[in-house]
mmCIF file of C-alpha atoms and ligand atoms in Angstrom:
data_model
loop_
_atom_site.group_PDB
_atom_site.id
_atom_site.type_symbol
_atom_site.label_atom_id
_atom_site.label_comp_id
_atom_site.label_asym_id
_atom_site.label_seq_id
_atom_site.Cartn_x
_atom_site.Cartn_y
_atom_site.Cartn_z
ATOM 1 C CA UNK A 10 1.991 -27.657 12.502
ATOM 2 C CA UNK A 11 3.066 -24.103 13.335
ATOM 3 C CA UNK A 12 0.390 -21.353 12.882
ATOM 4 C CA UNK A 13 2.751 -19.202 10.864
ATOM 5 C CA UNK A 14 5.658 -20.555 8.803
ATOM 6 C CA UNK A 15 7.941 -18.148 6.999
ATOM 7 C CA UNK A 16 10.744 -19.540 4.886
ATOM 8 C CA UNK A 17 13.513 -17.557 3.178
ATOM 9 C CA UNK A 18 11.320 -14.499 2.763
ATOM 10 C CA UNK A 19 12.649 -11.834 0.455
ATOM 11 C CA UNK A 20 10.993 -8.598 -0.557
ATOM 12 C CA UNK A 21 12.398 -5.873 -2.810
ATOM 13 C CA UNK A 22 11.016 -2.521 -3.845
ATOM 14 C CA UNK A 23 12.815 -1.942 -7.112
ATOM 15 C CA UNK A 24 16.529 -2.215 -6.337
ATOM 16 C CA UNK A 25 15.927 -1.855 -2.625
ATOM 17 C CA UNK A 26 15.960 -5.278 -1.034
ATOM 18 C CA UNK A 27 14.069 -4.710 2.216
ATOM 19 C CA UNK A 28 13.668 -8.313 3.461
ATOM 20 C CA UNK A 29 16.758 -10.439 2.786
ATOM 21 C CA UNK A 30 15.724 -14.001 3.638
ATOM 22 C CA UNK A 31 13.718 -14.316 6.889
ATOM 23 C CA UNK A 32 12.795 -17.541 8.572
ATOM 24 C CA UNK A 33 10.332 -17.749 11.401
ATOM 25 C CA UNK A 34 7.809 -20.144 12.864
ATOM 26 C CA UNK A 35 5.126 -19.035 15.264
ATOM 27 C CA UNK A 36 3.251 -21.669 17.258
ATOM 28 C CA UNK A 37 -0.347 -21.733 18.364
ATOM 29 C CA UNK A 38 -0.915 -19.408 21.351
ATOM 30 C CA UNK A 39 2.538 -17.948 21.056
ATOM 31 C CA UNK A 40 3.189 -14.230 21.507
ATOM 32 C CA UNK A 41 6.153 -13.001 19.443
ATOM 33 C CA UNK A 42 7.353 -9.407 19.805
ATOM 34 C CA UNK A 43 9.451 -7.950 16.993
ATOM 35 C CA UNK A 44 11.827 -5.156 17.798
ATOM 36 C CA UNK A 45 14.376 -3.343 15.652
ATOM 37 C CA UNK A 46 15.348 0.024 14.238
ATOM 38 C CA UNK A 47 13.135 2.060 11.977
ATOM 39 C CA UNK A 48 13.440 1.071 8.334
ATOM 40 C CA UNK A 49 14.556 -2.479 9.130
ATOM 41 C CA UNK A 50 11.530 -4.010 7.353
ATOM 42 C CA UNK A 51 9.244 -4.894 10.298
ATOM 43 C CA UNK A 52 6.109 -3.410 8.723
ATOM 44 C CA UNK A 53 6.932 -4.961 5.367
ATOM 45 C CA UNK A 54 7.281 -8.323 7.078
ATOM 46 C CA UNK A 55 3.871 -8.078 8.754
ATOM 47 C CA UNK A 56 2.265 -6.979 5.455
ATOM 48 C CA UNK A 57 3.712 -10.082 3.794
ATOM 49 C CA UNK A 58 1.852 -12.298 6.307
ATOM 50 C CA UNK A 59 -1.599 -11.286 5.083
ATOM 51 C CA UNK A 60 -0.738 -10.687 1.430
ATOM 52 C CA UNK A 61 -0.870 -6.951 1.607
ATOM 53 C CA UNK A 62 2.584 -7.331 0.066
ATOM 54 C CA UNK A 63 3.619 -10.123 -2.265
ATOM 55 C CA UNK A 64 7.071 -11.519 -1.440
ATOM 56 C CA UNK A 65 9.718 -11.420 -4.117
ATOM 57 C CA UNK A 66 10.915 -14.844 -3.031
ATOM 58 C CA UNK A 67 10.178 -17.366 -0.315
ATOM 59 C CA UNK A 68 7.160 -18.857 1.351
ATOM 60 C CA UNK A 69 4.509 -17.855 3.870
ATOM 61 C CA UNK A 70 2.149 -20.526 5.280
ATOM 62 C CA UNK A 71 -0.690 -19.386 7.608
ATOM 63 C CA UNK A 72 -2.694 -22.099 9.389
ATOM 64 C CA UNK A 73 -1.602 -24.527 6.694
ATOM 65 C CA UNK A 74 -2.531 -22.248 3.802
ATOM 66 C CA UNK A 75 0.383 -21.395 1.459
ATOM 67 C CA UNK A 76 -0.156 -17.761 0.420
ATOM 68 C CA UNK A 77 1.782 -18.278 -2.815
ATOM 69 C CA UNK A 78 -0.406 -21.194 -3.839
ATOM 70 C CA UNK A 79 -2.897 -20.049 -6.500
ATOM 71 C CA UNK A 80 -5.494 -22.445 -5.087
ATOM 72 C CA UNK A 81 -5.457 -20.668 -1.700
ATOM 73 C CA UNK A 82 -8.509 -18.498 -1.048
ATOM 74 C CA UNK A 83 -6.707 -15.479 0.218
ATOM 75 C CA UNK A 84 -9.854 -13.766 1.537
ATOM 76 C CA UNK A 85 -10.533 -16.761 3.742
ATOM 77 C CA UNK A 86 -6.951 -16.619 5.093
ATOM 78 C CA UNK A 87 -7.278 -12.858 5.734
ATOM 79 C CA UNK A 88 -10.423 -13.446 7.802
ATOM 80 C CA UNK A 89 -8.230 -15.480 10.110
ATOM 81 C CA UNK A 90 -5.749 -12.683 10.570
ATOM 82 C CA UNK A 91 -6.611 -9.519 12.469
ATOM 83 C CA UNK A 92 -4.368 -6.537 11.891
ATOM 84 C CA UNK A 93 -3.988 -3.438 14.033
ATOM 85 C CA UNK A 94 -1.948 -0.506 12.724
ATOM 86 C CA UNK A 95 -0.283 2.503 14.333
ATOM 87 C CA UNK A 96 -3.022 4.699 12.876
ATOM 88 C CA UNK A 97 -6.353 3.298 13.744
ATOM 89 C CA UNK A 98 -8.051 3.753 10.356
ATOM 90 C CA UNK A 99 -11.548 3.749 11.818
ATOM 91 C CA UNK A 100 -14.346 4.711 9.388
ATOM 92 C CA UNK A 101 -14.991 8.323 10.396
ATOM 93 C CA UNK A 102 -18.621 8.388 9.216
ATOM 94 C CA UNK A 103 -19.625 5.257 11.142
ATOM 95 C CA UNK A 104 -20.349 4.941 14.854
ATOM 96 C CA UNK A 105 -18.132 2.753 17.023
ATOM 97 C CA UNK A 106 -20.662 -0.052 16.947
ATOM 98 C CA UNK A 107 -21.029 0.226 13.145
ATOM 99 C CA UNK A 108 -17.231 0.184 12.745
ATOM 100 C CA UNK A 109 -17.142 -3.138 14.549
ATOM 101 C CA UNK A 110 -20.191 -4.757 12.893
ATOM 102 C CA UNK A 111 -19.375 -3.775 9.327
ATOM 103 C CA UNK A 112 -16.986 -6.544 8.323
ATOM 104 C CA UNK A 113 -18.797 -9.427 10.093
ATOM 105 C CA UNK A 114 -22.149 -8.451 8.453
ATOM 106 C CA UNK A 115 -20.671 -7.697 5.014
ATOM 107 C CA UNK A 116 -17.931 -10.315 4.681
ATOM 108 C CA UNK A 117 -19.097 -13.116 6.983
ATOM 109 C CA UNK A 118 -22.818 -12.515 6.464
ATOM 110 C CA UNK A 119 -23.521 -12.506 10.188
ATOM 111 C CA UNK A 120 -26.935 -11.159 11.120
ATOM 112 C CA UNK A 121 -26.963 -7.569 12.424
ATOM 113 C CA UNK A 122 -28.224 -8.849 15.784
ATOM 114 C CA UNK A 123 -25.485 -11.427 16.137
ATOM 115 C CA UNK A 124 -22.804 -8.919 15.031
ATOM 116 C CA UNK A 125 -24.042 -6.358 17.539
ATOM 117 C CA UNK A 126 -24.032 -8.780 20.373
ATOM 118 C CA UNK A 127 -20.423 -9.717 19.597
ATOM 119 C CA UNK A 128 -19.528 -6.028 19.190
ATOM 120 C CA UNK A 129 -21.010 -5.127 22.604
ATOM 121 C CA UNK A 130 -19.174 -8.036 24.234
ATOM 122 C CA UNK A 131 -15.932 -6.871 22.655
ATOM 123 C CA UNK A 132 -16.510 -3.289 23.689
ATOM 124 C CA UNK A 133 -16.896 -4.550 27.274
ATOM 125 C CA UNK A 134 -13.615 -6.469 26.868
ATOM 126 C CA UNK A 135 -11.743 -3.298 25.776
ATOM 127 C CA UNK A 136 -13.414 -1.169 28.456
ATOM 128 C CA UNK A 137 -15.587 0.965 26.144
ATOM 129 C CA UNK A 138 -19.131 -0.284 26.737
ATOM 130 C CA UNK A 139 -20.382 3.291 27.036
ATOM 131 C CA UNK A 140 -18.983 4.302 23.606
ATOM 132 C CA UNK A 141 -21.021 2.075 21.295
ATOM 133 C CA UNK A 142 -22.924 4.976 19.771
ATOM 134 C CA UNK A 143 -20.053 7.462 19.829
ATOM 135 C CA UNK A 144 -18.451 8.713 16.592
ATOM 136 C CA UNK A 145 -14.673 8.113 16.193
ATOM 137 C CA UNK A 146 -13.796 11.821 16.210
ATOM 138 C CA UNK A 147 -15.151 12.140 19.772
ATOM 139 C CA UNK A 148 -12.717 9.474 21.079
ATOM 140 C CA UNK A 149 -9.161 9.818 22.405
ATOM 141 C CA UNK A 150 -6.345 8.056 20.466
ATOM 142 C CA UNK A 151 -6.181 5.286 23.033
ATOM 143 C CA UNK A 152 -9.965 4.734 22.821
ATOM 144 C CA UNK A 153 -9.810 4.686 18.998
ATOM 145 C CA UNK A 154 -7.078 2.090 19.126
ATOM 146 C CA UNK A 155 -9.126 -0.063 21.512
ATOM 147 C CA UNK A 156 -12.008 0.158 19.084
ATOM 148 C CA UNK A 157 -9.660 -0.870 16.260
ATOM 149 C CA UNK A 158 -8.672 -3.957 18.262
ATOM 150 C CA UNK A 159 -12.331 -4.760 18.987
ATOM 151 C CA UNK A 160 -13.043 -4.375 15.261
ATOM 152 C CA UNK A 161 -10.291 -6.791 14.320
ATOM 153 C CA UNK A 162 -11.462 -9.286 16.970
ATOM 154 C CA UNK A 163 -15.063 -9.151 15.641
ATOM 155 C CA UNK A 164 -13.950 -11.342 12.704
ATOM 156 C CA UNK A 165 -12.909 -14.072 15.217
ATOM 157 C CA UNK A 166 -9.303 -14.123 13.954
ATOM 158 C CA UNK A 167 -6.950 -16.940 14.863
ATOM 159 C CA UNK A 168 -3.860 -14.696 14.640
ATOM 160 C CA UNK A 169 -3.473 -11.019 15.533
ATOM 161 C CA UNK A 170 -0.776 -8.791 13.943
ATOM 162 C CA UNK A 171 0.024 -5.513 15.619
ATOM 163 C CA UNK A 172 2.174 -2.882 13.936
ATOM 164 C CA UNK A 173 3.362 -0.431 16.589
ATOM 165 C CA UNK A 174 -0.181 -0.059 18.042
ATOM 166 C CA UNK A 175 0.859 2.448 20.718
ATOM 167 C CA UNK A 176 3.445 4.533 18.827
ATOM 168 C CA UNK A 177 0.995 7.299 17.865
ATOM 169 C CA UNK A 178 -0.559 7.592 21.322
ATOM 170 C CA UNK A 179 0.002 10.096 24.105
ATOM 171 C CA UNK A 180 1.909 8.353 26.879
ATOM 172 C CA UNK A 181 -1.054 8.303 29.272
ATOM 173 C CA UNK A 182 -3.103 6.328 26.691
ATOM 174 C CA UNK A 183 -0.556 3.574 26.160
ATOM 175 C CA UNK A 184 -1.250 1.552 29.259
ATOM 176 C CA UNK A 185 -4.936 0.940 28.502
ATOM 177 C CA UNK A 186 -4.107 -0.397 25.034
ATOM 178 C CA UNK A 187 -1.305 -2.597 26.287
ATOM 179 C CA UNK A 188 -3.673 -3.935 28.968
ATOM 180 C CA UNK A 189 -6.090 -5.057 26.289
ATOM 181 C CA UNK A 190 -3.277 -6.778 24.450
ATOM 182 C CA UNK A 191 -2.058 -8.473 27.616
ATOM 183 C CA UNK A 192 -5.588 -9.794 28.163
ATOM 184 C CA UNK A 193 -5.674 -11.161 24.652
ATOM 185 C CA UNK A 194 -2.341 -12.855 25.126
ATOM 186 C CA UNK A 195 -3.495 -14.394 28.431
ATOM 187 C CA UNK A 196 -6.594 -15.702 26.670
ATOM 188 C CA UNK A 197 -4.314 -17.656 24.268
ATOM 189 C CA UNK A 198 -4.369 -15.485 21.148
ATOM 190 C CA UNK A 199 -1.518 -16.135 18.725
ATOM 191 C CA UNK A 200 0.087 -12.708 18.315
ATOM 192 C CA UNK A 201 2.898 -11.033 16.445
ATOM 193 C CA UNK A 202 3.553 -7.583 17.859
ATOM 194 C CA UNK A 203 5.948 -5.045 16.368
ATOM 195 C CA UNK A 204 6.611 -2.681 19.274
ATOM 196 C CA UNK A 205 8.930 -0.218 20.891
ATOM 197 C CA UNK A 206 7.399 -0.993 24.275
ATOM 198 C CA UNK A 207 10.238 -3.037 25.750
ATOM 199 C CA UNK A 208 8.396 -3.421 29.044
ATOM 200 C CA UNK A 209 5.494 -5.074 27.233
ATOM 201 C CA UNK A 210 7.827 -7.338 25.301
ATOM 202 C CA UNK A 211 9.629 -8.396 28.485
ATOM 203 C CA UNK A 212 6.372 -9.135 30.301
ATOM 204 C CA UNK A 213 4.221 -10.671 27.618
ATOM 205 C CA UNK A 214 6.346 -12.102 24.821
ATOM 206 C CA UNK A 215 7.155 -15.808 24.698
ATOM 207 C CA UNK A 216 9.814 -14.894 22.215
ATOM 208 C CA UNK A 217 11.480 -11.692 21.049
ATOM 209 C CA UNK A 218 12.758 -11.286 17.543
ATOM 210 C CA UNK A 219 15.308 -8.578 16.731
ATOM 211 C CA UNK A 220 15.263 -7.425 13.167
ATOM 212 C CA UNK A 221 17.840 -5.155 11.521
ATOM 213 C CA UNK A 222 18.889 -4.586 7.969
ATOM 214 C CA UNK A 223 16.162 -6.833 6.584
ATOM 215 C CA UNK A 224 17.192 -9.882 8.557
ATOM 216 C CA UNK A 225 16.338 -11.492 11.872
ATOM 217 C CA UNK A 226 19.589 -10.895 13.721
ATOM 218 C CA UNK A 227 18.724 -12.523 17.018
ATOM 219 C CA UNK A 228 15.804 -14.288 18.676
ATOM 220 C CA UNK A 229 15.138 -15.790 22.051
ATOM 221 C CA UNK A 230 13.224 -15.601 25.304
ATOM 222 C CA UNK A 231 12.768 -12.004 26.494
ATOM 223 C CA UNK A 232 15.210 -12.451 29.391
ATOM 224 C CA UNK A 233 17.945 -13.697 27.024
ATOM 225 C CA UNK A 234 17.456 -11.048 24.411
ATOM 226 C CA UNK A 235 17.238 -8.184 26.862
ATOM 227 C CA UNK A 236 19.686 -9.322 29.537
ATOM 228 C CA UNK A 237 22.242 -11.164 27.385
ATOM 229 C CA UNK A 238 22.144 -9.766 23.872
ATOM 230 C CA UNK A 239 24.769 -11.528 21.753
ATOM 231 C CA UNK A 240 25.288 -9.341 18.679
ATOM 232 C CA UNK A 241 26.820 -5.872 18.837
ATOM 233 C CA UNK A 242 23.946 -4.670 16.653
ATOM 234 C CA UNK A 243 21.386 -5.628 19.309
ATOM 235 C CA UNK A 244 23.506 -4.394 22.208
ATOM 236 C CA UNK A 245 23.715 -1.039 20.460
ATOM 237 C CA UNK A 246 19.950 -0.970 19.703
ATOM 238 C CA UNK A 247 19.039 -1.777 23.348
ATOM 239 C CA UNK A 248 21.347 0.875 24.644
ATOM 240 C CA UNK A 249 19.495 3.437 22.560
ATOM 241 C CA UNK A 250 15.977 2.426 23.433
ATOM 242 C CA UNK A 251 16.125 1.349 27.060
HETATM 243 P P1 LIG B 301 10.050 -0.594 9.605
HETATM 244 O O1 LIG B 301 8.625 -0.983 9.792
HETATM 245 O O2 LIG B 301 10.976 -1.565 10.300
HETATM 246 O O3 LIG B 301 10.329 0.815 9.975
HETATM 247 P P2 LIG B 301 9.466 -0.798 6.789
HETATM 248 O O4 LIG B 301 9.022 -2.144 6.485
HETATM 249 O O5 LIG B 301 8.332 0.236 6.924
HETATM 250 O O6 LIG B 301 10.417 -0.759 8.067
HETATM 251 O O7 LIG B 301 10.383 -0.226 5.628
HETATM 252 C C1 LIG B 301 11.570 -0.870 5.297
HETATM 253 C C2 LIG B 301 12.106 -0.196 4.039
HETATM 254 O O8 LIG B 301 11.277 -0.423 2.941
HETATM 255 C C3 LIG B 301 12.287 1.322 4.113
HETATM 256 O O9 LIG B 301 13.491 1.647 3.495
HETATM 257 C C4 LIG B 301 11.106 1.805 3.361
HETATM 258 O O10 LIG B 301 11.389 3.063 2.764
HETATM 259 C C5 LIG B 301 10.911 0.767 2.304
HETATM 260 N N1 LIG B 301 9.512 0.616 1.871
HETATM 261 C C6 LIG B 301 8.483 0.245 2.672
HETATM 262 N N2 LIG B 301 7.317 0.195 1.990
HETATM 263 C C7 LIG B 301 7.618 0.568 0.718
HETATM 264 C C8 LIG B 301 6.842 0.748 -0.479
HETATM 265 N N3 LIG B 301 5.518 0.473 -0.525
HETATM 266 N N4 LIG B 301 7.503 1.157 -1.613
HETATM 267 C C9 LIG B 301 8.816 1.365 -1.565
HETATM 268 N N5 LIG B 301 9.613 1.240 -0.513
HETATM 269 C C10 LIG B 301 9.023 0.852 0.652
HETATM 270 MG MG1 LIG B 302 7.039 0.080 10.618
#
């Protein structure tokens, strides 16, 4: 069974229908990159996957759990989904290490010792071993985002959602964050990445999904989507961004 199944997903805000019937399946270990113009509903789509938004219509099934089923323990499903946003949302009053250990100790009841060991391993993975005791405000944007990724990974998620994780960063910070994401992908993480980094999508994505006007307009392997776009809408978008 696919890790993520989305069927006929609709979402409206008042009269504004933002998602107009999306269908998507993401398999275990698959990396899907979502591209598309601003306002096309990409963030809304990601938020529907972990119940931060409730769909107006349609179905979302994560690791076999139907989010619309009242019997589903949504907190348990959320523990399986790590989310990284454009703005890092670190807790400013907590050290880097405390940011990473908070959820595992509070929500998963891991011991402090166990959580700290995991946190230090993750900091090594994201190249920030020396920042465990630093406060967020002393970090660069790229370092903050790598801490945010480590914090999400500390919950041992089965799926990682990224919403434009490098869009708020200075250009020289982008590479380090993308490198961490590449490593995650190579390690077999199932990932959905909304991004404007077309180079990353070309290199890392198993599949690229082009969204516009609340619908998936085109989807395929990176080489097909980027080299042979079918729809005028995608051709136009690629001309503007590449
Ligand atoms: P994208 O991430 O592709 O830029 P979004 O999902 O953020 O697109 O937004 C799609 C549309 O939904 C936009 O028109 C936006 O104004 C609207 N929208 C998003 N979130 C809300 C909200 N919480 N309330 C009302 N409208 C929203
Ligand atoms: Mg967005």
